[in-house]
C-alpha positions as semicolon CSV with decimal commas, in nm:
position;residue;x (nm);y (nm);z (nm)
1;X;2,378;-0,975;0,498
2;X;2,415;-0,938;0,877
3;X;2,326;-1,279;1,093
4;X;2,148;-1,260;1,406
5;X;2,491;-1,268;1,578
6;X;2,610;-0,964;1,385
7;X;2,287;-0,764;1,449
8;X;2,354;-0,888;1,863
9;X;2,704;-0,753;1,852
10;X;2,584;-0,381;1,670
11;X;2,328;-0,360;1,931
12;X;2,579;-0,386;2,270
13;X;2,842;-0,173;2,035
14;X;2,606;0,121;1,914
15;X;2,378;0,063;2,243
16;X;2,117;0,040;2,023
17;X;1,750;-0,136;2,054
18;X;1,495;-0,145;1,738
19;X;1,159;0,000;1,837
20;X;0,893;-0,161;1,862
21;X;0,631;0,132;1,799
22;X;0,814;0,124;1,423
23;X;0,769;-0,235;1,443
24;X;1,115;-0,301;1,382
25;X;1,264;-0,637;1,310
26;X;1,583;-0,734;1,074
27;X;1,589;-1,001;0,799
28;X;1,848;-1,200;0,888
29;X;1,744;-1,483;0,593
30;X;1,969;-1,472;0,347
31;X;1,694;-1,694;0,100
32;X;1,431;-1,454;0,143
33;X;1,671;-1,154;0,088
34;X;1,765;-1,307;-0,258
35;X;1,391;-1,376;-0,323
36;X;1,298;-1,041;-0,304
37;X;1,559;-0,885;-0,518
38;X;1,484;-1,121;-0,763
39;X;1,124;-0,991;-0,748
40;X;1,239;-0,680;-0,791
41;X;1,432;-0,732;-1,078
42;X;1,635;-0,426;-1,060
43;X;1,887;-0,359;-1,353
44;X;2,152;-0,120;-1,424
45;X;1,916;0,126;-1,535
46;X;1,701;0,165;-1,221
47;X;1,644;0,391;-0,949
48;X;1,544;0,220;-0,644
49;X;1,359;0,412;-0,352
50;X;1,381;0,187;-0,039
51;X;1,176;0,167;0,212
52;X;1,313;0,129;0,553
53;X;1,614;-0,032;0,463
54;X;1,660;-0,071;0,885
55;X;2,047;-0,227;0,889
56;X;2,107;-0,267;0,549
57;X;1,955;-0,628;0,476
58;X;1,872;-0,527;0,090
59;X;2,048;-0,225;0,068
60;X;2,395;-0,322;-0,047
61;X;2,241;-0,588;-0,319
62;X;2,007;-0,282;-0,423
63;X;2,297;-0,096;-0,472
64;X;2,538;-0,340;-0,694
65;X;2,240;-0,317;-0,936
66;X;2,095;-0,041;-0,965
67;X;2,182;0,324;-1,121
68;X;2,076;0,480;-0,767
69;X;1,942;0,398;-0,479
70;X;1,757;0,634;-0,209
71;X;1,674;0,483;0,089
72;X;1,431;0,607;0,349
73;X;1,468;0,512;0,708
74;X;1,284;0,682;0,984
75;X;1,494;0,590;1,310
76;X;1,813;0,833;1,315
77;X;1,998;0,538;1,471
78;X;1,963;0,295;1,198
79;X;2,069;0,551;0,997
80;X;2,385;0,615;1,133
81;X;2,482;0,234;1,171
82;X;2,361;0,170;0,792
83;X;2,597;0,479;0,694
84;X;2,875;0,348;0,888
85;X;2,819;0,002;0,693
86;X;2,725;0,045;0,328
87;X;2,695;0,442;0,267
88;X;3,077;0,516;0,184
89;X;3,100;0,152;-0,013
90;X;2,863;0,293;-0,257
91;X;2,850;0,593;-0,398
92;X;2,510;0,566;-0,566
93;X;2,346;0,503;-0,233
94;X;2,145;0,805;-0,067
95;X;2,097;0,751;0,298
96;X;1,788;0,973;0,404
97;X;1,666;0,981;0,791
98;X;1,267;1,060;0,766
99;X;0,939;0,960;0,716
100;X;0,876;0,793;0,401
101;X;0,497;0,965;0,436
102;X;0,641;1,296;0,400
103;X;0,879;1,243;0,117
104;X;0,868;1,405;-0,162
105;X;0,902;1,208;-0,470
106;X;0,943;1,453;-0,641
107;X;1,286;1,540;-0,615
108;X;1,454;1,176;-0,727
109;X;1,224;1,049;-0,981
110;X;1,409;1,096;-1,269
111;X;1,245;0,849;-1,355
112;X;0,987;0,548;-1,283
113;X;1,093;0,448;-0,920
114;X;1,144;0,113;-0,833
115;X;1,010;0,035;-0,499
116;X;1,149;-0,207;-0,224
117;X;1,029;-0,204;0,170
118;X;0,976;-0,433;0,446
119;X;0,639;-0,271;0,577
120;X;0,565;-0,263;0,964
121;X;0,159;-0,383;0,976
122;X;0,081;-0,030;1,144
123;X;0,195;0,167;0,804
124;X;0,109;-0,108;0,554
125;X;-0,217;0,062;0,434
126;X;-0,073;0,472;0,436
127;X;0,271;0,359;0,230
128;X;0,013;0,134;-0,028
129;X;-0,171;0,464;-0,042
130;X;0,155;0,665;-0,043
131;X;0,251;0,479;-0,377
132;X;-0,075;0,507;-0,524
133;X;-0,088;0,871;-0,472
134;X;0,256;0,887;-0,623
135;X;0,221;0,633;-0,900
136;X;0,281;0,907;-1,171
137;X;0,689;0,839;-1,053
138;X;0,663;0,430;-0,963
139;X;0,693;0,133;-1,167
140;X;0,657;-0,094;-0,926
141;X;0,665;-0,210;-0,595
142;X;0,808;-0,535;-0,362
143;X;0,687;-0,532;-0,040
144;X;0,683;-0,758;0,259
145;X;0,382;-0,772;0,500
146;X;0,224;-0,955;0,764
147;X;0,064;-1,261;0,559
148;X;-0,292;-1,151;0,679
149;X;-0,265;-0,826;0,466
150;X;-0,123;-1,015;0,207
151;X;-0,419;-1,188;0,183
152;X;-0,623;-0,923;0,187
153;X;-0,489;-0,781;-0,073
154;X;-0,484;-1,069;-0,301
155;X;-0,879;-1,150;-0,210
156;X;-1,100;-1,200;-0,465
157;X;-1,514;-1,221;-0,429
158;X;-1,657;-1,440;-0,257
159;X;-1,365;-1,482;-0,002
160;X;-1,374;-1,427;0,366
161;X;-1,074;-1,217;0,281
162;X;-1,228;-0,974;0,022
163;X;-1,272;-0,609;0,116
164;X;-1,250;-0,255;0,037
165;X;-0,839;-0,302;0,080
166;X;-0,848;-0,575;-0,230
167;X;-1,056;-0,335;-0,422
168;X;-0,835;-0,036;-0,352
169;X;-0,477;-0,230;-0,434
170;X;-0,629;-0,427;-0,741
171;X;-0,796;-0,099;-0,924
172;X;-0,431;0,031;-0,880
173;X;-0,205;-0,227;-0,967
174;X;-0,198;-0,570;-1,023
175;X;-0,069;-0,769;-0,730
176;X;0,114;-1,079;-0,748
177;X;0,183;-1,297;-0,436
178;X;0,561;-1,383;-0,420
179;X;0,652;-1,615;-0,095
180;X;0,606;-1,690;0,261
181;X;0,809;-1,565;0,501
182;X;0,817;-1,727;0,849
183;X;0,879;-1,537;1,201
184;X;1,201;-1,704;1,203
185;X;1,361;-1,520;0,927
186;X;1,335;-1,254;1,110
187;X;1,550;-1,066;1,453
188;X;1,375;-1,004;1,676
189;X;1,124;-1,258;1,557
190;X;0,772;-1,067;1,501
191;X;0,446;-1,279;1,615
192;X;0,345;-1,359;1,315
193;X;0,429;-1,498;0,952
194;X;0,496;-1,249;0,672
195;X;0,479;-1,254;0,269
196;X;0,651;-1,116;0,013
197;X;0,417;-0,913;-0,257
198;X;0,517;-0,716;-0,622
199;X;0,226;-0,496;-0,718
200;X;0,274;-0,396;-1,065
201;X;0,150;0,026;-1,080
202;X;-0,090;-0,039;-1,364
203;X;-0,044;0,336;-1,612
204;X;-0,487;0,312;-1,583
205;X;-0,677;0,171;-1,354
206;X;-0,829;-0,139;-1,395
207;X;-1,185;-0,056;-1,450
208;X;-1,330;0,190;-1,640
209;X;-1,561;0,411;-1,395
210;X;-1,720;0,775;-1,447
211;X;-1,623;0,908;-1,122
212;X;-1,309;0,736;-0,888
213;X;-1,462;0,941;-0,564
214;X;-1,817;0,791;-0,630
215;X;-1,656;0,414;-0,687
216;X;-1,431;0,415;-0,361
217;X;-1,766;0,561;-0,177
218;X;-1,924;0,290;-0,332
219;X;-1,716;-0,021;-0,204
220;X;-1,645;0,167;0,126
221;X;-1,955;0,185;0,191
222;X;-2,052;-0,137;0,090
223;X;-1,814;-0,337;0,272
224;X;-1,870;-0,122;0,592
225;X;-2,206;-0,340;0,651
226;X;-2,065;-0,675;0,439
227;X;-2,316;-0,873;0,631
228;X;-2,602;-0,684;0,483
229;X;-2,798;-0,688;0,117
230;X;-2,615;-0,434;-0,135
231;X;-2,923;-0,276;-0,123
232;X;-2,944;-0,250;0,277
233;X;-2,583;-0,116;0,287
234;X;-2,574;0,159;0,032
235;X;-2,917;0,302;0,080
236;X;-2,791;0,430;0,406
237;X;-2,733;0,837;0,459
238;X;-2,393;0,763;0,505
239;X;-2,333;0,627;0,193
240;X;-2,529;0,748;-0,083
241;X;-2,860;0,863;0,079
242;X;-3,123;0,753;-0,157
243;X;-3,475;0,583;-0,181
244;X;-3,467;0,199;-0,213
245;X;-3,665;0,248;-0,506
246;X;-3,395;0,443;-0,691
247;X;-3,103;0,218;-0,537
248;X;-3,313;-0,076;-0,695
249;X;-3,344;0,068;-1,032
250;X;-2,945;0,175;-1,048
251;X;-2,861;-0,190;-0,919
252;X;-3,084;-0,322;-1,223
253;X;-2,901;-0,147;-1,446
254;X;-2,598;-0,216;-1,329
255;X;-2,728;-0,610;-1,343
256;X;-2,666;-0,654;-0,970
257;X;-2,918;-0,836;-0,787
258;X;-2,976;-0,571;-0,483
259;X;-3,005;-0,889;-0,237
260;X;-2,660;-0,968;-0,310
261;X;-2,388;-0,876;-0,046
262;X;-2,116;-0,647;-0,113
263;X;-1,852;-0,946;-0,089
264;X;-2,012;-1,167;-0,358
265;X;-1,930;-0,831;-0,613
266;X;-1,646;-0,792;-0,821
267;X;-1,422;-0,480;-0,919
268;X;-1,622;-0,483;-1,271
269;X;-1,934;-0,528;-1,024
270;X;-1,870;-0,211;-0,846
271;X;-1,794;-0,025;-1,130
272;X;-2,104;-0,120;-1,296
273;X;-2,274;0,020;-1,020
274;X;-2,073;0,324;-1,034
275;X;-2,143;0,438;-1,359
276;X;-2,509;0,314;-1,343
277;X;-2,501;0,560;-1,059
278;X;-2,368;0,851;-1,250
279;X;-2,621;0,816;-1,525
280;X;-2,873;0,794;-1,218
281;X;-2,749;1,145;-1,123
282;X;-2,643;1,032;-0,787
């Protein structure tokens, strides 16, 4: 992989500078590089969709073990160094310039997609959402983000970090907290500390629940007002718009205490409350 050194020398060369509104910055660790393909544990058979592969840090290691690669990069100038680098050393490496939102997975997956990216914090949550959308055509995914959103994701109740985001990534896929990354790793060094993450796409979710729309209103809404009772935060008209009285006798059904707040609840919690909610004819 390049050094910092390297990555100096292609800047004055190409007169290039990475943007910071794509919160660009290059791994230039050649630890954390190998921890992450390890993570990914890619094999001859895969197809690997890469996320911002930026110059190329992953992308010829992707390539000497997978079947394919495709890898997505959004700045047109990255794209043209990586090509000059790694696209005519491997021939199973696919060098798109776009947005990784508006790609169509659709026309590589074969088959199950493995997924590696180095996530800028300001398109952490759409990509997450990107996958799950697509999850019909990914087996999994290794992604690094700013360790605050790892957290997040990771969060169980009862934690200052638990929120709608844990709920969302952990009724999806089962996430799995890999490494710390420090700033340093990194050129440009970012502000703050990152962490690698593999989030296994789980075939079902995990929880059963009667209607998906109903449960993400649900723990939207409940986490929008976290300070407040369960009761107090979902009886609003923005949420689900209904008497006390009724929200008290769903919540006993459920077996939720409707003084307890939002954060103390559990995926199996809110799904409890979800199809208790259904059979209320909410």
């Amino acid at each position: 992989m390049l050094t910092k050194n390297q990555i100096r020398e292609i800047f004055k060369r190409y007169d290039f500078a990475p943007l910071k509104r794509l919160g660009e910055n290059y791994l230039i660790d050649s630890n954390i590089k190998d921890k992450i393909i390890a993570a990914a544990g890619v094999s001859a058979n895969d197809t690997v969709l890469e996320i911002g592969p930026g110059l190329g840090a992953l992308t010829s290691d992707l390539a000497s073990a997978a079947d394919s690669v495709i890898a997505v990069e959004k700045d047109g100038k990255a794209v043209e160094i990586l090509s000059e680098i790694a696209g005519s050393e491997f021939p199973n490496l696919k060098i798109i310039n776009g947005d990784i939102l508006e790609f169509d997975l659709k026309c590589v997956a074969g088959k199950k997609l493995t997924v590696v990216g180095n996530l800028p914090y300001y398109i952490t949550t759409p990509v997450i959402e990107y996958l799950f959308t697509n999850k019909r055509f990914v087996k999994s995914a290794v992604i690094m983000v700013q360790k605050e959103v790892a957290l997040r994701l990771l969060a169980k109740p009862g934690t200052r970090d638990y929120g709608s985001l844990s709920c969302f990534v952990q009724y999806h896929s089962r996430p799995e907290y890999i490494y710390t990354v420090k700033r340093t790793c990194f050129y440009p060094a970012p502000k703050v500390d990152s962490a690698i993450l593999r989030l296994e796409i789980l075939d079902s979710p995990s929880v059963d629940v009667e209607s998906e729309e109903l449960f993400f209103r649900v723990v939207r809404g409940s986490f929008n007002q976290r300070r407040k009772s369960i009761i107090n935060s979902l009886s609003r008209e923005a949420v689900l718009d209904v008497s006390k009285e009724k929200l008290a006798a769903i919540l006993k059904r459920a077996g939720i205490d409707p003084a307890a707040r939002p954060e103390t609840l559990s995926l199996v919690d809110f799904a409890k409350l979800t199809n208790a909610a259904v059979c209320g004819n909410l």
